[in-house]
Coordinates of C-alpha atoms in Angstrom, one line a residue:
M126 CA 30.9 97.2 68.8
P127 CA 33.9 97.6 66.5
R128 CA 34.3 95.2 63.6
S129 CA 37.6 93.3 63.5
V130 CA 39.4 91.3 60.8
R131 CA 42.7 89.6 61.7
S132 CA 44.6 86.4 60.8
R133 CA 44.2 83.5 63.2
K134 CA 47.2 82.2 65.0
K135 CA 47.4 79.8 67.9
R136 CA 48.4 81.5 71.1
P137 CA 50.4 79.9 73.8
E138 CA 48.8 79.2 77.2
V139 CA 49.1 82.1 79.7
D140 CA 48.0 82.4 83.3
R141 CA 44.8 84.3 84.2
V142 CA 46.7 87.4 85.3
S143 CA 48.5 87.7 82.0
I144 CA 45.1 87.3 80.2
A145 CA 43.5 90.1 82.3
V146 CA 46.5 92.4 81.6
L147 CA 46.3 91.5 77.9
R148 CA 42.6 92.2 77.7
E149 CA 43.0 95.5 79.5
S150 CA 45.8 96.5 77.0
E151 CA 43.6 95.5 74.1
A152 CA 40.7 97.6 75.5
R153 CA 42.9 100.6 75.8
F154 CA 44.2 100.1 72.3
R155 CA 40.7 99.8 70.8
S156 CA 39.6 102.9 72.7
L157 CA 42.5 105.0 71.4
T158 CA 42.0 103.7 67.8
H159 CA 38.4 104.8 67.9
L160 CA 39.2 108.2 69.2
S161 CA 42.1 109.0 66.8
S162 CA 41.2 107.3 63.5
D163 CA 38.7 105.3 61.6
W164 CA 40.7 102.0 61.6
Y165 CA 43.9 100.3 62.6
W166 CA 45.8 97.8 60.4
E167 CA 48.9 95.5 60.5
Q168 CA 50.9 93.8 57.7
D169 CA 53.5 91.1 57.8
A170 CA 57.0 91.1 56.5
D171 CA 55.6 90.5 52.9
L172 CA 53.4 93.6 53.4
R173 CA 50.2 91.5 53.4
F174 CA 47.4 92.5 55.6
T175 CA 47.1 90.4 58.8
R176 CA 44.8 92.7 60.8
I177 CA 42.2 95.4 60.2
E178 CA 39.8 96.7 62.8
G179 CA 38.1 100.0 63.9
R180 CA 34.9 101.9 64.0
N181 CA 34.6 102.7 60.3
I182 CA 36.1 99.9 58.2
S183 CA 34.7 98.8 54.9
P184 CA 32.4 95.8 54.7
H185 CA 34.9 94.4 52.2
A186 CA 37.7 94.5 54.8
P187 CA 37.8 90.7 55.3
S188 CA 38.7 90.2 51.6
L189 CA 41.9 92.3 52.2
I190 CA 43.5 89.9 54.6
G191 CA 46.4 88.2 52.8
Q192 CA 46.6 90.9 50.1
R193 CA 49.1 93.7 49.6
R194 CA 47.7 97.2 49.4
W195 CA 48.5 97.7 45.7
E196 CA 46.6 94.5 44.9
T197 CA 43.3 96.0 46.2
H198 CA 42.5 98.3 43.2
L199 CA 43.5 101.4 45.2
Q200 CA 45.2 104.3 43.6
I201 CA 47.8 106.4 45.4
E202 CA 49.0 110.0 45.2
G203 CA 52.4 110.0 43.6
G204 CA 52.1 106.5 42.3
W205 CA 52.7 103.0 43.7
E206 CA 56.3 102.8 42.5
S207 CA 57.4 105.7 44.7
H208 CA 55.5 104.4 47.7
R209 CA 56.8 100.9 47.4
A210 CA 60.4 102.3 47.3
L211 CA 59.6 104.0 50.7
L212 CA 58.3 100.7 52.0
E213 CA 61.4 98.8 50.8
A214 CA 63.5 101.4 52.7
R215 CA 61.5 100.6 55.8
K216 CA 60.5 104.2 56.4
P217 CA 57.4 105.5 58.1
F218 CA 54.8 107.5 56.1
F219 CA 52.1 109.9 57.2
N220 CA 48.7 110.9 55.7
V221 CA 49.3 109.4 52.3
L222 CA 46.2 109.9 50.1
M223 CA 44.6 106.9 48.4
W224 CA 41.4 106.3 46.6
R225 CA 39.2 103.9 44.6
G226 CA 36.0 104.2 42.5
Q227 CA 34.7 106.0 39.5
P228 CA 34.5 109.8 38.8
G229 CA 31.8 111.3 41.0
S230 CA 31.9 108.4 43.5
F231 CA 35.5 108.1 44.6
R232 CA 36.2 107.1 48.2
F233 CA 39.3 108.9 49.5
I234 CA 41.4 107.7 52.5
Q235 CA 44.5 109.0 54.3
V236 CA 46.8 106.3 55.7
S237 CA 49.8 106.5 58.0
G238 CA 52.1 103.7 59.0
E239 CA 55.4 102.7 60.7
P240 CA 57.7 99.7 60.3
L241 CA 57.9 97.0 62.9
F242 CA 61.1 95.1 63.9
A243 CA 61.6 91.9 65.8
P244 CA 63.9 91.9 68.9
D245 CA 66.7 90.6 66.7
G246 CA 66.3 93.7 64.5
S247 CA 64.7 91.9 61.5
F248 CA 61.8 93.6 59.7
S249 CA 58.5 92.0 60.7
G250 CA 56.0 94.3 58.9
Y251 CA 54.0 97.5 59.2
R252 CA 51.2 98.9 61.4
G253 CA 49.3 102.0 61.2
V254 CA 46.0 103.9 61.1
G255 CA 43.7 105.2 58.4
R256 CA 40.7 107.5 58.1
D257 CA 38.1 108.3 55.5
V258 CA 38.6 111.8 54.0
T259 CA 36.0 111.5 51.2
E260 CA 33.9 114.4 52.4
Q261 CA 36.9 116.8 52.7
K262 CA 38.4 115.8 49.3
R263 CA 35.0 116.0 47.6
A264 CA 34.4 119.5 49.0
E265 CA 37.9 120.6 47.7
Q266 CA 37.1 119.1 44.3
L267 CA 33.8 121.0 44.0
L268 CA 35.4 124.2 45.2
R269 CA 38.0 123.9 42.4
L270 CA 35.2 123.2 40.0
E271 CA 33.3 126.4 41.0
H272 CA 36.6 128.3 40.6
Q273 CA 37.2 126.8 37.2
I274 CA 33.8 127.7 36.0
A275 CA 34.0 131.2 37.4
R276 CA 37.3 131.6 35.6
A277 CA 35.9 130.3 32.3
L278 CA 33.0 132.7 32.5
S279 CA 35.2 135.7 33.3
E280 CA 37.3 135.0 30.3
A281 CA 34.5 134.2 27.9
T282 CA 33.8 136.9 25.2
S283 CA 30.4 135.5 24.2
A284 CA 27.4 133.6 25.6
E285 CA 28.3 130.6 23.5
A286 CA 31.9 130.5 24.8
G287 CA 30.7 130.8 28.4
I288 CA 28.2 128.0 28.1
E289 CA 30.8 125.7 26.4
G290 CA 33.3 126.5 29.2
V291 CA 30.8 125.4 31.8
L292 CA 29.9 122.2 29.9
H293 CA 33.5 121.3 29.3
A294 CA 34.5 121.9 32.9
M295 CA 31.7 119.8 34.3
C296 CA 32.3 116.9 31.9
E297 CA 36.0 116.9 32.4
T298 CA 36.0 117.3 36.2
E299 CA 33.1 115.1 37.0
G300 CA 33.4 112.4 34.4
W301 CA 30.3 113.1 32.3
G302 CA 30.4 112.1 28.7
C303 CA 28.1 114.7 27.4
G304 CA 26.7 118.1 28.5
R305 CA 23.8 120.0 27.0
F306 CA 22.3 123.4 27.6
Y307 CA 18.6 124.0 26.9
V308 CA 17.4 127.6 26.9
A309 CA 14.0 128.6 28.3
E310 CA 12.0 130.0 25.4
P311 CA 9.3 132.7 25.9
G312 CA 6.7 130.1 25.3
D313 CA 7.9 128.2 28.4
E314 CA 9.6 125.5 26.3
A315 CA 13.2 124.4 26.9
R316 CA 14.9 124.1 23.5
F317 CA 18.4 122.8 22.8
H318 CA 20.9 125.6 22.5
S319 CA 24.4 124.1 22.6
G320 CA 26.4 121.1 23.9
W321 CA 29.7 119.5 24.4
A322 CA 30.7 115.8 24.3
T323 CA 33.8 113.7 24.6
P324 CA 35.4 112.4 21.3
D325 CA 33.6 109.1 21.7
A326 CA 31.5 108.5 18.6
A327 CA 28.4 107.3 20.6
M328 CA 28.3 110.5 22.7
Q329 CA 28.9 112.6 19.7
A330 CA 25.9 110.9 18.0
F331 CA 23.9 111.4 21.2
L332 CA 24.7 115.1 21.2
A333 CA 23.8 115.5 17.5
G334 CA 20.4 113.7 18.0
S335 CA 19.5 116.1 20.9
R336 CA 19.6 119.2 18.7
D337 CA 16.0 118.9 17.5
V338 CA 14.5 118.0 20.9
A339 CA 12.5 120.4 23.0
Y340 CA 10.8 119.8 26.3
R341 CA 7.6 121.3 27.7
P342 CA 7.4 122.1 31.4
G343 CA 6.9 118.9 33.4
Y344 CA 7.8 116.5 30.6
G345 CA 11.1 114.7 30.7
L346 CA 13.9 115.4 33.1
V347 CA 14.6 118.7 31.5
G348 CA 11.0 119.7 31.5
K349 CA 10.6 118.8 35.2
V350 CA 13.6 120.9 36.2
L351 CA 12.3 123.8 34.1
Q352 CA 8.9 123.5 35.9
T353 CA 10.2 123.1 39.5
G354 CA 13.7 124.4 39.6
D355 CA 14.9 121.4 41.6
P356 CA 17.9 119.4 40.4
I357 CA 17.2 115.8 39.3
W358 CA 19.6 112.8 39.5
S359 CA 18.8 109.7 37.5
V360 CA 20.8 106.6 38.4
D361 CA 19.7 104.8 35.2
T362 CA 17.8 106.5 32.5
S363 CA 17.0 103.3 30.7
S364 CA 14.5 102.4 33.5
D365 CA 13.6 105.9 34.8
P366 CA 9.9 106.6 33.9
R367 CA 10.5 110.4 34.0
V368 CA 12.8 110.2 31.0
E369 CA 11.6 111.2 27.5
A370 CA 13.5 110.6 24.2
R371 CA 14.8 107.5 25.9
H372 CA 15.9 106.1 22.5
L373 CA 18.6 108.7 22.2
A374 CA 20.3 107.7 25.5
A375 CA 19.8 104.0 24.7
A376 CA 21.4 104.3 21.3
A377 CA 24.5 105.9 22.9
G378 CA 24.6 103.6 25.9
A379 CA 24.1 106.6 28.2
R380 CA 22.7 105.6 31.6
G381 CA 23.4 108.1 34.5
A382 CA 22.1 111.6 34.2
F383 CA 22.2 114.8 36.2
V384 CA 20.0 117.8 35.3
F385 CA 19.7 121.2 37.1
A386 CA 18.4 124.7 36.5
V387 CA 20.3 127.8 35.3
T388 CA 18.9 130.8 37.2
A389 CA 19.2 134.6 37.1
E390 CA 17.5 136.7 39.8
S391 CA 15.3 133.7 40.8
R392 CA 14.2 133.2 37.2
R393 CA 14.9 129.9 35.4
V394 CA 16.6 130.9 32.1
G395 CA 17.7 127.5 31.1
V396 CA 18.6 123.9 32.1
L397 CA 21.9 122.0 32.1
S398 CA 21.8 118.3 31.4
F399 CA 24.7 115.8 31.8
S400 CA 24.9 112.2 30.8
A401 CA 27.4 109.4 31.3
F402 CA 28.1 105.8 30.4
G403 CA 27.2 103.4 33.2
L404 CA 25.1 103.9 36.4
R405 CA 25.8 107.0 38.5
E406 CA 24.8 107.0 42.2
P407 CA 23.5 110.3 43.5
D408 CA 26.2 112.7 44.7
Q409 CA 24.7 115.0 47.3
R410 CA 27.6 117.4 47.3
L411 CA 27.3 117.9 43.5
L412 CA 23.6 118.4 43.9
Q413 CA 24.2 121.2 46.4
A414 CA 27.0 122.8 44.2
S415 CA 24.6 122.8 41.2
R416 CA 22.7 125.8 42.6
V417 CA 25.9 127.8 42.7
I418 CA 27.0 126.7 39.2
G419 CA 23.5 127.4 37.8
A420 CA 23.5 130.9 39.3
Q421 CA 27.0 131.6 38.0
L422 CA 26.0 130.7 34.4
G423 CA 22.6 132.5 34.8
Q424 CA 24.3 135.8 36.0
F425 CA 26.8 135.5 33.1
L426 CA 24.0 135.0 30.5
Q427 CA 22.0 137.8 31.9
R428 CA 25.0 140.2 31.6
M429 CA 25.8 139.0 28.0
R430 CA 22.1 139.3 26.9
A431 CA 21.8 142.8 28.5
E432 CA 24.9 143.9 26.6
A433 CA 23.5 142.6 23.4
A434 CA 20.2 144.4 24.1
L435 CA 22.1 147.6 24.8
R436 CA 24.0 147.4 21.5
E437 CA 20.7 146.8 19.7
S438 CA 19.1 149.7 21.5
E439 CA 21.9 152.1 20.7
A440 CA 21.8 151.0 17.0
R441 CA 18.1 151.8 16.9
F442 CA 18.7 155.1 18.6
R443 CA 21.3 156.1 16.0
S444 CA 19.0 155.1 13.2
L445 CA 16.0 157.1 14.6
T446 CA 18.2 160.1 15.3
Q447 CA 19.0 160.3 11.6
M448 CA 15.3 160.4 10.8
S449 CA 13.7 162.4 13.6
S450 CA 14.4 164.1 16.9
D451 CA 12.8 164.9 20.2
F452 CA 13.2 168.6 19.9
Y453 CA 14.6 171.3 17.6
W454 CA 16.5 174.3 18.8
E455 CA 18.1 177.6 17.6
T456 CA 20.4 180.2 19.2
D457 CA 21.5 183.7 18.2
A458 CA 25.0 184.9 17.5
N459 CA 25.6 185.2 21.3
H460 CA 24.6 181.5 21.8
V461 CA 21.4 182.4 23.5
F462 CA 18.4 180.1 22.8
V463 CA 15.8 181.9 20.7
Q464 CA 13.6 178.9 19.8
L465 CA 12.9 175.4 21.0
V466 CA 10.3 173.2 19.5
D467 CA 9.6 170.2 21.9
G468 CA 6.7 167.8 21.3
D469 CA 6.5 167.0 25.0
S470 CA 5.6 170.2 26.9
S471 CA 5.9 168.3 30.2
R472 CA 9.7 168.5 30.0
G473 CA 9.7 172.3 30.4
G474 CA 12.2 172.8 27.7
R475 CA 10.9 176.2 26.7
S476 CA 12.2 177.6 30.0
I477 CA 15.7 177.7 28.5
V478 CA 14.7 180.3 25.8
G479 CA 16.7 183.5 26.6
H480 CA 19.6 181.7 28.2
T481 CA 22.7 179.9 27.1
A482 CA 23.3 176.2 27.6
W483 CA 25.9 176.8 30.3
D484 CA 23.7 179.2 32.3
F485 CA 22.1 176.1 34.0
P486 CA 23.9 173.8 36.5
S487 CA 24.5 170.3 35.2
V488 CA 25.7 167.0 36.7
A489 CA 27.4 166.0 33.4
P490 CA 29.6 166.4 31.5
S491 CA 32.8 167.6 33.2
D492 CA 34.1 171.2 33.2
D493 CA 36.7 170.2 30.7
A494 CA 34.0 168.9 28.3
W495 CA 32.1 172.1 28.6
R496 CA 35.2 174.1 27.8
E497 CA 35.8 172.0 24.7
L498 CA 32.2 172.5 23.5
R499 CA 32.5 176.3 24.0
A500 CA 35.8 176.3 22.0
T501 CA 34.0 174.4 19.2
I502 CA 31.1 176.9 19.2
E503 CA 33.4 179.9 19.2
A504 CA 35.2 178.4 16.2
H505 CA 31.8 178.0 14.5
R506 CA 32.3 174.3 14.0
P507 CA 29.5 171.6 14.1
F508 CA 29.3 169.2 17.0
R509 CA 27.6 165.8 17.4
N510 CA 26.0 163.9 20.3
F511 CA 27.1 166.1 23.1
E512 CA 25.6 164.6 26.3
I513 CA 24.2 166.7 29.0
G514 CA 22.8 165.6 32.4
R515 CA 20.6 168.0 34.3
R516 CA 18.9 167.4 37.6
R517 CA 15.1 167.7 37.7
K518 CA 13.1 169.3 40.6
D519 CA 12.3 165.8 41.9
G520 CA 16.0 165.0 42.2
S521 CA 16.2 162.6 39.2
V522 CA 18.6 163.3 36.4
R523 CA 17.5 163.9 32.8
H524 CA 20.1 163.1 30.1
L525 CA 20.1 164.7 26.7
S526 CA 22.1 164.2 23.5
V527 CA 22.5 167.3 21.5
S528 CA 23.8 167.9 18.0
G529 CA 24.2 171.3 16.3
E530 CA 25.6 173.2 13.3
P531 CA 26.4 176.9 12.7
R532 CA 24.1 179.2 10.7
F533 CA 25.4 181.9 8.4
A534 CA 23.8 184.8 6.5
P535 CA 24.2 185.1 2.7
D536 CA 27.0 187.6 3.3
G537 CA 28.9 185.2 5.6
R538 CA 27.9 186.7 8.9
F539 CA 27.5 184.2 11.8
L540 CA 23.9 184.0 12.9
G541 CA 24.0 181.4 15.6
Y542 CA 23.4 177.6 15.8
R543 CA 20.6 175.3 15.1
G544 CA 20.2 171.6 15.9
V545 CA 18.3 168.7 17.4
G546 CA 18.3 167.0 20.7
R547 CA 17.1 163.7 22.1
D548 CA 16.2 162.5 25.6
I549 CA 18.6 159.6 26.3
T550 CA 17.8 159.1 30.0
E551 CA 16.7 155.5 29.6
V552 CA 19.8 154.7 27.4
V553 CA 22.1 156.1 30.0
R554 CA 20.3 154.2 32.8
A555 CA 20.6 151.0 30.8
R556 CA 24.3 151.7 30.2
E557 CA 24.8 152.2 33.9
H558 CA 22.9 149.1 34.7
I559 CA 24.9 147.0 32.3
S560 CA 28.1 148.4 33.9
T561 CA 26.8 147.3 37.3
L562 CA 25.9 143.8 36.0
A563 CA 29.3 143.4 34.4
Y564 CA 31.5 144.6 37.2
S565 CA 29.6 144.3 40.4
D566 CA 28.3 141.3 42.4
P567 CA 24.5 141.7 42.3
L568 CA 24.0 140.2 45.8
T569 CA 26.5 142.3 47.8
G570 CA 27.3 145.2 45.5
L571 CA 31.0 144.5 45.9
A572 CA 33.3 144.1 42.9
N573 CA 33.0 140.7 41.2
R574 CA 35.6 138.4 39.8
T575 CA 35.5 140.1 36.4
S576 CA 36.4 143.6 37.7
L577 CA 38.7 142.3 40.5
M578 CA 41.7 141.4 38.4
P579 CA 42.1 144.7 36.4
A580 CA 41.7 146.7 39.6
F581 CA 44.1 144.4 41.4
E582 CA 46.7 144.8 38.6
Q583 CA 46.3 148.6 38.8
A584 CA 46.9 148.5 42.6
L585 CA 50.1 146.4 42.1
E586 CA 51.3 148.9 39.5
R587 CA 50.8 151.8 42.0
A588 CA 52.7 149.8 44.7
R589 CA 55.6 149.2 42.3
R590 CA 55.8 152.9 41.4
R591 CA 55.7 153.9 45.1
Q592 CA 58.0 151.0 46.2
A593 CA 55.2 150.2 48.7
R594 CA 53.9 147.1 50.3
L595 CA 50.5 145.7 49.4
A596 CA 48.6 142.9 51.2
T597 CA 45.9 140.5 49.9
L598 CA 43.3 138.9 52.1
F599 CA 41.5 135.7 51.0
I600 CA 38.4 135.4 53.2
D601 CA 36.2 132.3 53.5
L602 CA 33.2 131.9 55.9
D603 CA 33.2 129.0 58.3
G604 CA 29.8 127.4 58.8
F605 CA 27.9 129.3 56.1
K606 CA 26.6 126.0 54.6
Q607 CA 24.8 125.3 58.0
V608 CA 23.2 128.7 57.8
N609 CA 22.0 128.1 54.2
D610 CA 20.7 124.6 55.1
A611 CA 18.9 125.7 58.3
F612 CA 17.3 128.9 57.0
G613 CA 17.1 128.5 53.2
H614 CA 18.8 130.3 50.3
E615 CA 16.9 133.6 50.7
S616 CA 18.2 133.9 54.2
G617 CA 21.6 132.7 53.1
D618 CA 21.7 135.5 50.5
R619 CA 20.7 138.1 53.2
F620 CA 23.5 136.7 55.4
L621 CA 26.1 137.1 52.6
A622 CA 24.9 140.6 51.8
E623 CA 25.4 141.7 55.4
I624 CA 28.9 140.1 55.6
G625 CA 29.8 142.0 52.4
R626 CA 28.6 145.2 54.0
R627 CA 30.7 144.6 57.1
L628 CA 33.8 143.9 55.1
R629 CA 33.3 147.1 53.1
A630 CA 32.7 149.1 56.2
G631 CA 35.7 147.6 58.0
L632 CA 38.2 148.7 55.4
R633 CA 39.4 152.0 54.0
A634 CA 37.5 153.5 51.0
S635 CA 40.6 153.1 48.9
D636 CA 40.9 149.3 49.7
L637 CA 39.5 146.9 47.1
V638 CA 36.9 144.4 48.3
A639 CA 35.4 141.7 46.0
R640 CA 33.1 138.7 46.3
L641 CA 34.6 135.8 44.3
G642 CA 31.5 133.6 44.6
G643 CA 29.7 131.5 47.2
D644 CA 31.0 132.5 50.6
E645 CA 34.5 133.6 49.4
F646 CA 35.7 137.2 49.5
F647 CA 39.0 138.9 48.5
A648 CA 40.5 142.2 49.7
V649 CA 43.5 144.2 48.5
L650 CA 45.1 146.6 51.1
E651 CA 47.4 149.2 49.6
D652 CA 50.3 151.1 51.3
V653 CA 50.5 148.8 54.3
Q654 CA 53.5 149.2 56.7
G655 CA 54.0 145.6 57.7
P656 CA 52.5 142.4 59.1
V657 CA 51.5 143.9 62.4
Q658 CA 49.2 146.4 60.6
V659 CA 47.8 143.7 58.3
E660 CA 47.1 141.4 61.2
A661 CA 45.3 144.1 63.1
V662 CA 43.0 144.8 60.1
A663 CA 42.4 141.0 59.5
R664 CA 41.5 140.4 63.2
K665 CA 39.1 143.4 63.1
L666 CA 37.3 141.8 60.1
L667 CA 37.2 138.4 61.9
V668 CA 35.4 140.1 64.9
E669 CA 32.9 141.8 62.5
I670 CA 32.2 138.5 60.7
A671 CA 31.5 136.7 63.9
Q672 CA 28.8 139.1 65.0
P673 CA 25.2 137.7 64.7
V674 CA 23.3 138.5 61.5
D675 CA 19.6 139.5 61.7
L676 CA 17.8 137.3 59.2
G677 CA 14.4 138.9 59.9
H678 CA 11.4 137.8 62.0
G679 CA 13.6 137.7 65.2
V680 CA 15.9 135.1 63.7
T681 CA 19.7 135.5 63.8
A682 CA 22.6 133.4 62.6
Q683 CA 26.4 133.4 63.1
A684 CA 29.5 132.2 61.3
T685 CA 33.2 132.8 61.6
G686 CA 35.8 133.4 59.0
S687 CA 39.2 132.1 58.0
I688 CA 41.6 134.6 56.4
G689 CA 44.8 133.9 54.4
V690 CA 47.3 136.7 53.7
S691 CA 50.0 137.2 51.1
V692 CA 52.1 140.4 50.8
F693 CA 53.7 142.1 47.8
P694 CA 56.6 142.1 47.1
D695 CA 57.7 139.8 50.0
D696 CA 55.7 136.7 48.8
A697 CA 55.2 137.3 45.1
E698 CA 55.1 140.1 42.5
D699 CA 52.2 139.2 40.3
A700 CA 48.4 139.1 41.0
A701 CA 47.8 135.4 40.2
T702 CA 50.5 134.1 42.5
L703 CA 49.5 136.5 45.4
M704 CA 45.9 135.3 45.1
K705 CA 47.1 131.6 45.1
Y706 CA 49.3 132.1 48.1
A707 CA 46.5 133.9 50.0
D708 CA 44.1 131.1 49.1
R709 CA 46.6 128.5 50.3
A710 CA 47.1 130.4 53.6
M711 CA 43.4 130.6 54.1
Y712 CA 43.1 126.8 54.0
G713 CA 45.9 126.7 56.5
A714 CA 43.8 128.9 58.8
K715 CA 40.9 126.5 58.4
Q716 CA 43.0 123.4 59.2
A717 CA 44.3 125.2 62.3
G718 CA 40.8 125.4 63.7
K719 CA 39.0 128.2 61.7
D720 CA 38.1 131.7 63.0
G721 CA 41.7 132.8 62.5
L722 CA 44.2 134.0 60.0
R723 CA 47.5 132.7 58.5
F724 CA 50.2 134.5 56.5
H725 CA 51.7 132.8 53.5
A726 CA 54.7 130.8 54.5
P727 CA 57.1 129.5 51.7
V728 CA 56.9 125.7 51.3

């Protein structure tokens, strides 16, 4: 039964027929209200509530009777001054956003209303409907948070800068007073690495006191997350028995806490911990988003650590090259190998004796590089670190780095070359792997956000030179969360990988396709003729996305897609604005019913 709150007024006596008609009218009104909105409301000429009823009104609704809306601690988009001016002008309003609460626990509502006038034309109040849009607004907030974190990581030049960017974004957006990152040490201990706190002295002291604290697996909130990988929300750390180092939080007055894992390829590489003044009720949407954020930071740290390891490996390689070599070689005046001393006979290096270096096919370097080397040798000049890639019988490629210097007789005659060489196959593989980590999405193999923008800018420059059109497609999956929730993250990853494959297969090899994160993808189509061609491509992709995906063991899942399109130079001439317009158009496609596309339309 709907709840109803309304002011009491004495009604005049009416006959039974009139009462029946009135009851039928009220029943139709309530039915329509339930179908179209969460609640119905009325206000008198002083804009005080006289009636509130519906299927989803707040338990506090009775206390609103007799109050004006701005007296109820609500905040409003655009400010109350502007809205009150609209009310004074007796104008209707539609889907005005209002909210109340604290960061992380806001309740958002959309309200529409129209003025009421008596038969004599005098203003008698307002009536309207409202609905709760908290879930929708919360999803938009967390999507913006994921984008903000992805942008901070893509712009970071060091691990420290990336971690600080994540901590700052989480605290600022979600209202946390302090964020800390604990790195998982080789001994399975989580030790403080870095942190960020608001300028508040208590939170700064809390952060400073955390620097010498470490957690063993299973001990404290951080240790439990390190052990299980599951996020933990503590409403009140002062009474939570799972909390260790409680004195630090108590001294700062910190109560609410949220802790989750940072992961890279299913490994827990660290833990993020956030604290706030006051109690914080669990936020299920943020708990879900924490897995994406933890994976974003984990992938970033893996890439930064791999690059550091590569730099260290190359530094060791250069040092060892100066002291020793894998093999020594000599050639005659005709550049034919006459000697090769190799400590590893399994590599078959002696088979090159009697041949020149260019007698054998190679996969690297380029023909131009070989010509430059031959010119250097013909000029009898030394060369350093010339890299050669040759294919083995098993199909794998062996990479060598070779250095040489000319030999001369006492009378000045050129005798040939001598030098050293080193097998750098593992270094090259590591270099290629780092390149993949840095510029490719590990799940789908598509370009990632880091490599997207430079490639996007290059495509725009080509379009400017050719005076050609270019289209951008912002692609978001509809219903992927349900797939993830129903079948688990492993199946969700398999689903995303297949969607990435279909998008790549459905576009030209010259078209750029990237995964932005989560279930968002982005494509750049060069040299398009017009909207008809772009729409045909987009609809083809929508059909591919909607096909069932095999998750293994006879299980399949389906989702649809929403696509937003912007066109260069019709809509904008720079990459950032084109992406923003395509993103905005994609949301228009979702609001129109999903499984469709929208072109950007100027506001």
